[in-house]
mmCIF file of the C-alpha atoms, coordinates in Angstrom:
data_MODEL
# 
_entry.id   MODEL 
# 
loop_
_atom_site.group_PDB 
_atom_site.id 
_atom_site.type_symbol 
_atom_site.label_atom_id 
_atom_site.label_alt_id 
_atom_site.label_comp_id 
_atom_site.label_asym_id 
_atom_site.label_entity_id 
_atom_site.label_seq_id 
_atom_site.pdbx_PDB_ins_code 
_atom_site.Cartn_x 
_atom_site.Cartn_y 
_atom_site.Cartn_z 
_atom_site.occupancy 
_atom_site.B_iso_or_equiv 
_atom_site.pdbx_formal_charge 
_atom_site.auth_seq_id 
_atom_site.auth_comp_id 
_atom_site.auth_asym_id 
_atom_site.auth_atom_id 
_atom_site.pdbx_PDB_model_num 
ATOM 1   C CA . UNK A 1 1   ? -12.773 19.574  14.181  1.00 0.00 ? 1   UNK A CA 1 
ATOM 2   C CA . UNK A 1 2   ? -9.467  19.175  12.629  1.00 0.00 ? 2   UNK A CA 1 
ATOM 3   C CA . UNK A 1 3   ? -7.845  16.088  11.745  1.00 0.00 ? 3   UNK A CA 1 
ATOM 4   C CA . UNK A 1 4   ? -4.519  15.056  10.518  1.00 0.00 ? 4   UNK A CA 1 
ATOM 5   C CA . UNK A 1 5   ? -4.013  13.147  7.518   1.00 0.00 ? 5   UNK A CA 1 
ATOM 6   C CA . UNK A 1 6   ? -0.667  12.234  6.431   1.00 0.00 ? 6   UNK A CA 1 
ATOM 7   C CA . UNK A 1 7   ? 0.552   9.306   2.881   1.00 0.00 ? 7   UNK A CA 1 
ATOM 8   C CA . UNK A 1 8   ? 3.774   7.656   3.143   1.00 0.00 ? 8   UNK A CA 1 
ATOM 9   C CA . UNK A 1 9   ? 5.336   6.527   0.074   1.00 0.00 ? 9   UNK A CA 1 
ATOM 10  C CA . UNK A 1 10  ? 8.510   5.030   -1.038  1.00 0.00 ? 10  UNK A CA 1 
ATOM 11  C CA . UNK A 1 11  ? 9.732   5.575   -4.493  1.00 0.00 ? 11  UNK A CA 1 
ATOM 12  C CA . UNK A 1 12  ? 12.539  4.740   -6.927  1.00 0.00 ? 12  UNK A CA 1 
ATOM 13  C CA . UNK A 1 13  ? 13.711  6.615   -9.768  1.00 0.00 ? 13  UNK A CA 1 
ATOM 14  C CA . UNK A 1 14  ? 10.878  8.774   -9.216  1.00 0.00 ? 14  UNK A CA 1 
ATOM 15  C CA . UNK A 1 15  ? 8.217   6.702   -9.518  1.00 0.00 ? 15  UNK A CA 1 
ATOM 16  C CA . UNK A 1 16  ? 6.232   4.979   -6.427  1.00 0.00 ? 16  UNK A CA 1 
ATOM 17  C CA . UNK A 1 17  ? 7.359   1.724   -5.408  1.00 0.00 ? 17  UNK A CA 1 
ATOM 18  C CA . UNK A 1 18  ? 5.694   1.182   -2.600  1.00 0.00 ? 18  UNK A CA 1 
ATOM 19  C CA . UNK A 1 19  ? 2.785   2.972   -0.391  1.00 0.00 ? 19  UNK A CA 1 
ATOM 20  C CA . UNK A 1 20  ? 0.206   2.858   2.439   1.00 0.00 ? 20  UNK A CA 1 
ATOM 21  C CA . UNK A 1 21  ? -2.535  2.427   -0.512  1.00 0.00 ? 21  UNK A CA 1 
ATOM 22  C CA . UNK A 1 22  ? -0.418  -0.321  -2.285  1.00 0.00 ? 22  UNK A CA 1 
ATOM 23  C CA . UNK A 1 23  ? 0.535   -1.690  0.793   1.00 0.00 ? 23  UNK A CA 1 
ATOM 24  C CA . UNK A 1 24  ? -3.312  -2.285  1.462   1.00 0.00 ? 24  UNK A CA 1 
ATOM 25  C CA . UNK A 1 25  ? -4.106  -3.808  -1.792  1.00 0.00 ? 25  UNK A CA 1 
ATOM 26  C CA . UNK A 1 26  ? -0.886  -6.056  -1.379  1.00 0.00 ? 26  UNK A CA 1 
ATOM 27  C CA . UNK A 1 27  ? -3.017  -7.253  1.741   1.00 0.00 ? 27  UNK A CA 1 
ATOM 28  C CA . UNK A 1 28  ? -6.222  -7.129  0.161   1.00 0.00 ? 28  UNK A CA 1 
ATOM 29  C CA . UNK A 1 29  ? -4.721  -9.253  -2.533  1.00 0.00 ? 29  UNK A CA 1 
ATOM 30  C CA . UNK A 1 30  ? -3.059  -12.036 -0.155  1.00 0.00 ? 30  UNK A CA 1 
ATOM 31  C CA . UNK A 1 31  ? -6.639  -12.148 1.780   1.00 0.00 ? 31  UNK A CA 1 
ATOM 32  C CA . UNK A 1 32  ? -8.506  -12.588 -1.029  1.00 0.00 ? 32  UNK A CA 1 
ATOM 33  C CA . UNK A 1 33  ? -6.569  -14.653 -3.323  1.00 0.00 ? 33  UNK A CA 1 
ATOM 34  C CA . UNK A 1 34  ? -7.521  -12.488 -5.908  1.00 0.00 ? 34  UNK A CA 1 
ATOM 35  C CA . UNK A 1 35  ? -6.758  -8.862  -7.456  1.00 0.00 ? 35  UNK A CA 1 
ATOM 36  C CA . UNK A 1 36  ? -10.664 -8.808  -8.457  1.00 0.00 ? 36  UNK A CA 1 
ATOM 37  C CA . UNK A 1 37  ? -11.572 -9.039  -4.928  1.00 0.00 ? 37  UNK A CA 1 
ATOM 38  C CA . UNK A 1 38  ? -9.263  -7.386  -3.952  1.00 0.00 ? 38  UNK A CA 1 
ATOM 39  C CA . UNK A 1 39  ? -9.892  -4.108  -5.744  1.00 0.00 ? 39  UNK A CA 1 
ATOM 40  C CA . UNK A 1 40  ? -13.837 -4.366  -5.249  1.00 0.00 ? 40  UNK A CA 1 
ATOM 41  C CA . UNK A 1 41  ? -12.674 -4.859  -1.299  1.00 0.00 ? 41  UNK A CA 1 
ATOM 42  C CA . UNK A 1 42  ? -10.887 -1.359  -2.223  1.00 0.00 ? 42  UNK A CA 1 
ATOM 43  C CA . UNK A 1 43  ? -13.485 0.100   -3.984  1.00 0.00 ? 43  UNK A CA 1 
ATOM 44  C CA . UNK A 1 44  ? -11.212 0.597   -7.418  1.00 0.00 ? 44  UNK A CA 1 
ATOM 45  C CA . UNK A 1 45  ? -11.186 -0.701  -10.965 1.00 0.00 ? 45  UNK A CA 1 
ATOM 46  C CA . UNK A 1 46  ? -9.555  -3.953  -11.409 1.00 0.00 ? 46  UNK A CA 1 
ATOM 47  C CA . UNK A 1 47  ? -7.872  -2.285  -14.288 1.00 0.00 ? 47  UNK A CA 1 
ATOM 48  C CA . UNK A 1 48  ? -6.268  0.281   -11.832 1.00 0.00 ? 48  UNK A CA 1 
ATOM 49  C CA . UNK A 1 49  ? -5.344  -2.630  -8.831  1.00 0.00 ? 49  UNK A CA 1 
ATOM 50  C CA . UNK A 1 50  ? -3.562  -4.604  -11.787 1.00 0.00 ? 50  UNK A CA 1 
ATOM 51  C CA . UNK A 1 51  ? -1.875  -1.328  -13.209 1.00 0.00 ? 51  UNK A CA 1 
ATOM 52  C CA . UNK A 1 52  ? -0.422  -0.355  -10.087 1.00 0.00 ? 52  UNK A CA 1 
ATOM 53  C CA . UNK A 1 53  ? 1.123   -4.106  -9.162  1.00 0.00 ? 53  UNK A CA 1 
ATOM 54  C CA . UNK A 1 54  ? 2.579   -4.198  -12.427 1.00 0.00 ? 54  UNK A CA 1 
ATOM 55  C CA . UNK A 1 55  ? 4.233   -0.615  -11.619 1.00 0.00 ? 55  UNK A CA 1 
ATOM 56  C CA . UNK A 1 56  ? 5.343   -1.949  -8.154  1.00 0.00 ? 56  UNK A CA 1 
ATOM 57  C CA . UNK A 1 57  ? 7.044   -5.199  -9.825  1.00 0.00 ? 57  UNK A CA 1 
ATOM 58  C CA . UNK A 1 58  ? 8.726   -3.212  -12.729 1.00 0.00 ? 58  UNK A CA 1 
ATOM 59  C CA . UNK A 1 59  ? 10.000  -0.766  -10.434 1.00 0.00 ? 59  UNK A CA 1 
ATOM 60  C CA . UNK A 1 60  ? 11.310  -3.469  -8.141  1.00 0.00 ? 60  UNK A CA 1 
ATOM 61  C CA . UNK A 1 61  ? 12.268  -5.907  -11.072 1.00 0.00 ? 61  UNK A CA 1 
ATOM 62  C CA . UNK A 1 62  ? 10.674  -8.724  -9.366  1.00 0.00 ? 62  UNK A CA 1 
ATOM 63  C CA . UNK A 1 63  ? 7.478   -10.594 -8.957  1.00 0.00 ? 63  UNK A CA 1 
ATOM 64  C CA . UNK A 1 64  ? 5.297   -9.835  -6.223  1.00 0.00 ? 64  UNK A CA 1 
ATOM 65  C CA . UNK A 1 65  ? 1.951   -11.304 -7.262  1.00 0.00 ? 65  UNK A CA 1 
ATOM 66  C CA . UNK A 1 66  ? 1.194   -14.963 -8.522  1.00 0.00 ? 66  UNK A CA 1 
ATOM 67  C CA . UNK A 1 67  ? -1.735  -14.901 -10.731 1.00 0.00 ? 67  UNK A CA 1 
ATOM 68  C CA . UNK A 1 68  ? -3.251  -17.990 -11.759 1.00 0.00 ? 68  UNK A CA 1 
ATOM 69  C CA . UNK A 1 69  ? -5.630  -17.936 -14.772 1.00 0.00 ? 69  UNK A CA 1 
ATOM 70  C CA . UNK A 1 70  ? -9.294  -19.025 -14.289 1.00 0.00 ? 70  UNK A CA 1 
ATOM 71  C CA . UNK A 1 71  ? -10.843 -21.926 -15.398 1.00 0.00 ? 71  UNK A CA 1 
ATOM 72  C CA . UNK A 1 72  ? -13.652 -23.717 -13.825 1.00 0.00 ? 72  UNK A CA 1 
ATOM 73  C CA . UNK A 1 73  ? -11.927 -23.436 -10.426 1.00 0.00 ? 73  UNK A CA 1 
ATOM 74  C CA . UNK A 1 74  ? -11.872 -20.085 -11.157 1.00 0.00 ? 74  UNK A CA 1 
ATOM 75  C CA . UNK A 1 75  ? -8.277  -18.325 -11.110 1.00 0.00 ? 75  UNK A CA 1 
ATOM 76  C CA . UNK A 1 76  ? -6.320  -17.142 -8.358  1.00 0.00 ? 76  UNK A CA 1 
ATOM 77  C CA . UNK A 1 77  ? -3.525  -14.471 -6.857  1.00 0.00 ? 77  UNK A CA 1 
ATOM 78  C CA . UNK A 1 78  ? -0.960  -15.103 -4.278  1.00 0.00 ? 78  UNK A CA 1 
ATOM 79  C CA . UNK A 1 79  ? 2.189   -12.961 -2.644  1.00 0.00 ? 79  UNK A CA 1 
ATOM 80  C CA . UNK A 1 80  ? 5.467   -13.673 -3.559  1.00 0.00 ? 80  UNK A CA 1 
ATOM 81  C CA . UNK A 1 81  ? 7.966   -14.033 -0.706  1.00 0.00 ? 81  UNK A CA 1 
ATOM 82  C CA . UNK A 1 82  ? 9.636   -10.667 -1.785  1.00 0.00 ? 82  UNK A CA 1 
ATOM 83  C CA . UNK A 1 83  ? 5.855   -8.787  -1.893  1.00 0.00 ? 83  UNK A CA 1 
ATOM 84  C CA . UNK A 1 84  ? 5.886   -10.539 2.062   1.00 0.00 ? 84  UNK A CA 1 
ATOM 85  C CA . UNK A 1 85  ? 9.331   -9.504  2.626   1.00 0.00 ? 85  UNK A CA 1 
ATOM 86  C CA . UNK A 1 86  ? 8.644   -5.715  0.943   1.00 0.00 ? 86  UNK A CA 1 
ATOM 87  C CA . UNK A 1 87  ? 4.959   -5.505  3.125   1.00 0.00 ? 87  UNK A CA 1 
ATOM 88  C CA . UNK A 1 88  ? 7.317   -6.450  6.664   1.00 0.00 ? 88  UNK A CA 1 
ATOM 89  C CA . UNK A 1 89  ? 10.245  -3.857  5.221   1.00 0.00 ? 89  UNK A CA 1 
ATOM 90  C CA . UNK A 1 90  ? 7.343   -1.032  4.129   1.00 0.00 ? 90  UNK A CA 1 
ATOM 91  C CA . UNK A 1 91  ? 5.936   -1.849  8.150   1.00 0.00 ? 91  UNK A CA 1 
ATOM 92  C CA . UNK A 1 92  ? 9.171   -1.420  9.822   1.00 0.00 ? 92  UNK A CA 1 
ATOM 93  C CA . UNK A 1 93  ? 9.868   1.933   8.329   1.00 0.00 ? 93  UNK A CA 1 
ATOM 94  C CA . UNK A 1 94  ? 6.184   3.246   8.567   1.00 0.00 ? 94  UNK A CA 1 
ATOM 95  C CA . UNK A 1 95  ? 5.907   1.946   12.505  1.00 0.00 ? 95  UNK A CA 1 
ATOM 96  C CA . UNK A 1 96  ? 5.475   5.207   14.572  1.00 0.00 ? 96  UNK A CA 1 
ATOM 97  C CA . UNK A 1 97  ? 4.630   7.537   11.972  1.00 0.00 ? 97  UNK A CA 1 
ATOM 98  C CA . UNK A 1 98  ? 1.108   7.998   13.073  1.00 0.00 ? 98  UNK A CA 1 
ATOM 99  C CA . UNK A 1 99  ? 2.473   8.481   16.392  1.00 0.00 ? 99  UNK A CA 1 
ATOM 100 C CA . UNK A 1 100 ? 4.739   11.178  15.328  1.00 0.00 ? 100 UNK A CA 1 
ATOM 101 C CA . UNK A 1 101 ? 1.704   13.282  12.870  1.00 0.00 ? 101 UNK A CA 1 
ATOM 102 C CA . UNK A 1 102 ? -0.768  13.132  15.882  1.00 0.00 ? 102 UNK A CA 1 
ATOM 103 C CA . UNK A 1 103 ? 1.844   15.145  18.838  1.00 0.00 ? 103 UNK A CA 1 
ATOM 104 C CA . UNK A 1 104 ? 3.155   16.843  15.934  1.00 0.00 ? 104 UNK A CA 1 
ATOM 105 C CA . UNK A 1 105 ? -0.530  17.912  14.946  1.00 0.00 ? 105 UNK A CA 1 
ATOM 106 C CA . UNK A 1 106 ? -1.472  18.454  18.812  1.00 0.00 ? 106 UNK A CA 1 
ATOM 107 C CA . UNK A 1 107 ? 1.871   20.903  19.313  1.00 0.00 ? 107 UNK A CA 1 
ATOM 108 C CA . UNK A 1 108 ? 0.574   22.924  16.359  1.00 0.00 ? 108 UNK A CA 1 
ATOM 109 C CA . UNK A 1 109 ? -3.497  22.542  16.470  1.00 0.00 ? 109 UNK A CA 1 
ATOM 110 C CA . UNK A 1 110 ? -3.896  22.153  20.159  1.00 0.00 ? 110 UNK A CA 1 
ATOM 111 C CA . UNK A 1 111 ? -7.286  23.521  20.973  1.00 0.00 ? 111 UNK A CA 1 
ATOM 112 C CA . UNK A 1 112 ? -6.193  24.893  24.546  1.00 0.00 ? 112 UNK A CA 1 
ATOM 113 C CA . UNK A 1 113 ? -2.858  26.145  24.287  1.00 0.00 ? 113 UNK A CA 1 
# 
């Protein structure tokens, strides 16, 4: 059966700022408190979680993650308010999108026409 699969991305300068993937490891980040978690919770290198906040803040020129280095507490991530502000922008624009795919997908793939 088919299936529609659709990726939303926003970029700048032609590079991604911000997408449905980076959106989730935004979240996975602020559950966690921590890009490690995080990106085992995603099932991806930490090297590759880290890489692609680092892209998201240089494209953006601000901060978006908090890292705190770990000690015997262990260390720590948080959101900044402008990664909170970006993930409520980024959910705004993406509302209704699935909506739109799926009758979109049904007008063309409708299995009794």
């Amino acid at each position: 059966m088919f299936k529609p699969r659709f990726n939303l991305w926003i970029e700048k300068d032609g590079a991604v700022v911000i997408s449905q993937w980076r959106a989730r490891l935004l979240r996975a980040i602020d559950q966690t408190g921590s890009i490690t978690a995080a990106a085992e919770a995603l099932d991806v290198p930490y090297r590759r979680a880290w890489e692609r906040v680092q892209e998201m803040e240089q494209c953006l020129g601000d901060k978006l993650v908090l890292t705190e280095v770990g000690g015997t507490s262990g260390g720590g991530a948080q959101l900044t308010a402008e990664a909170r502000m970006l993930l409520s922008r980024f959910d705004r624009f993406a509302k209704g999108f699935e909506e739109v795919v799926q009758a979109r997908f049904l007008e063309g793939f409708n299995p009794n026409p």
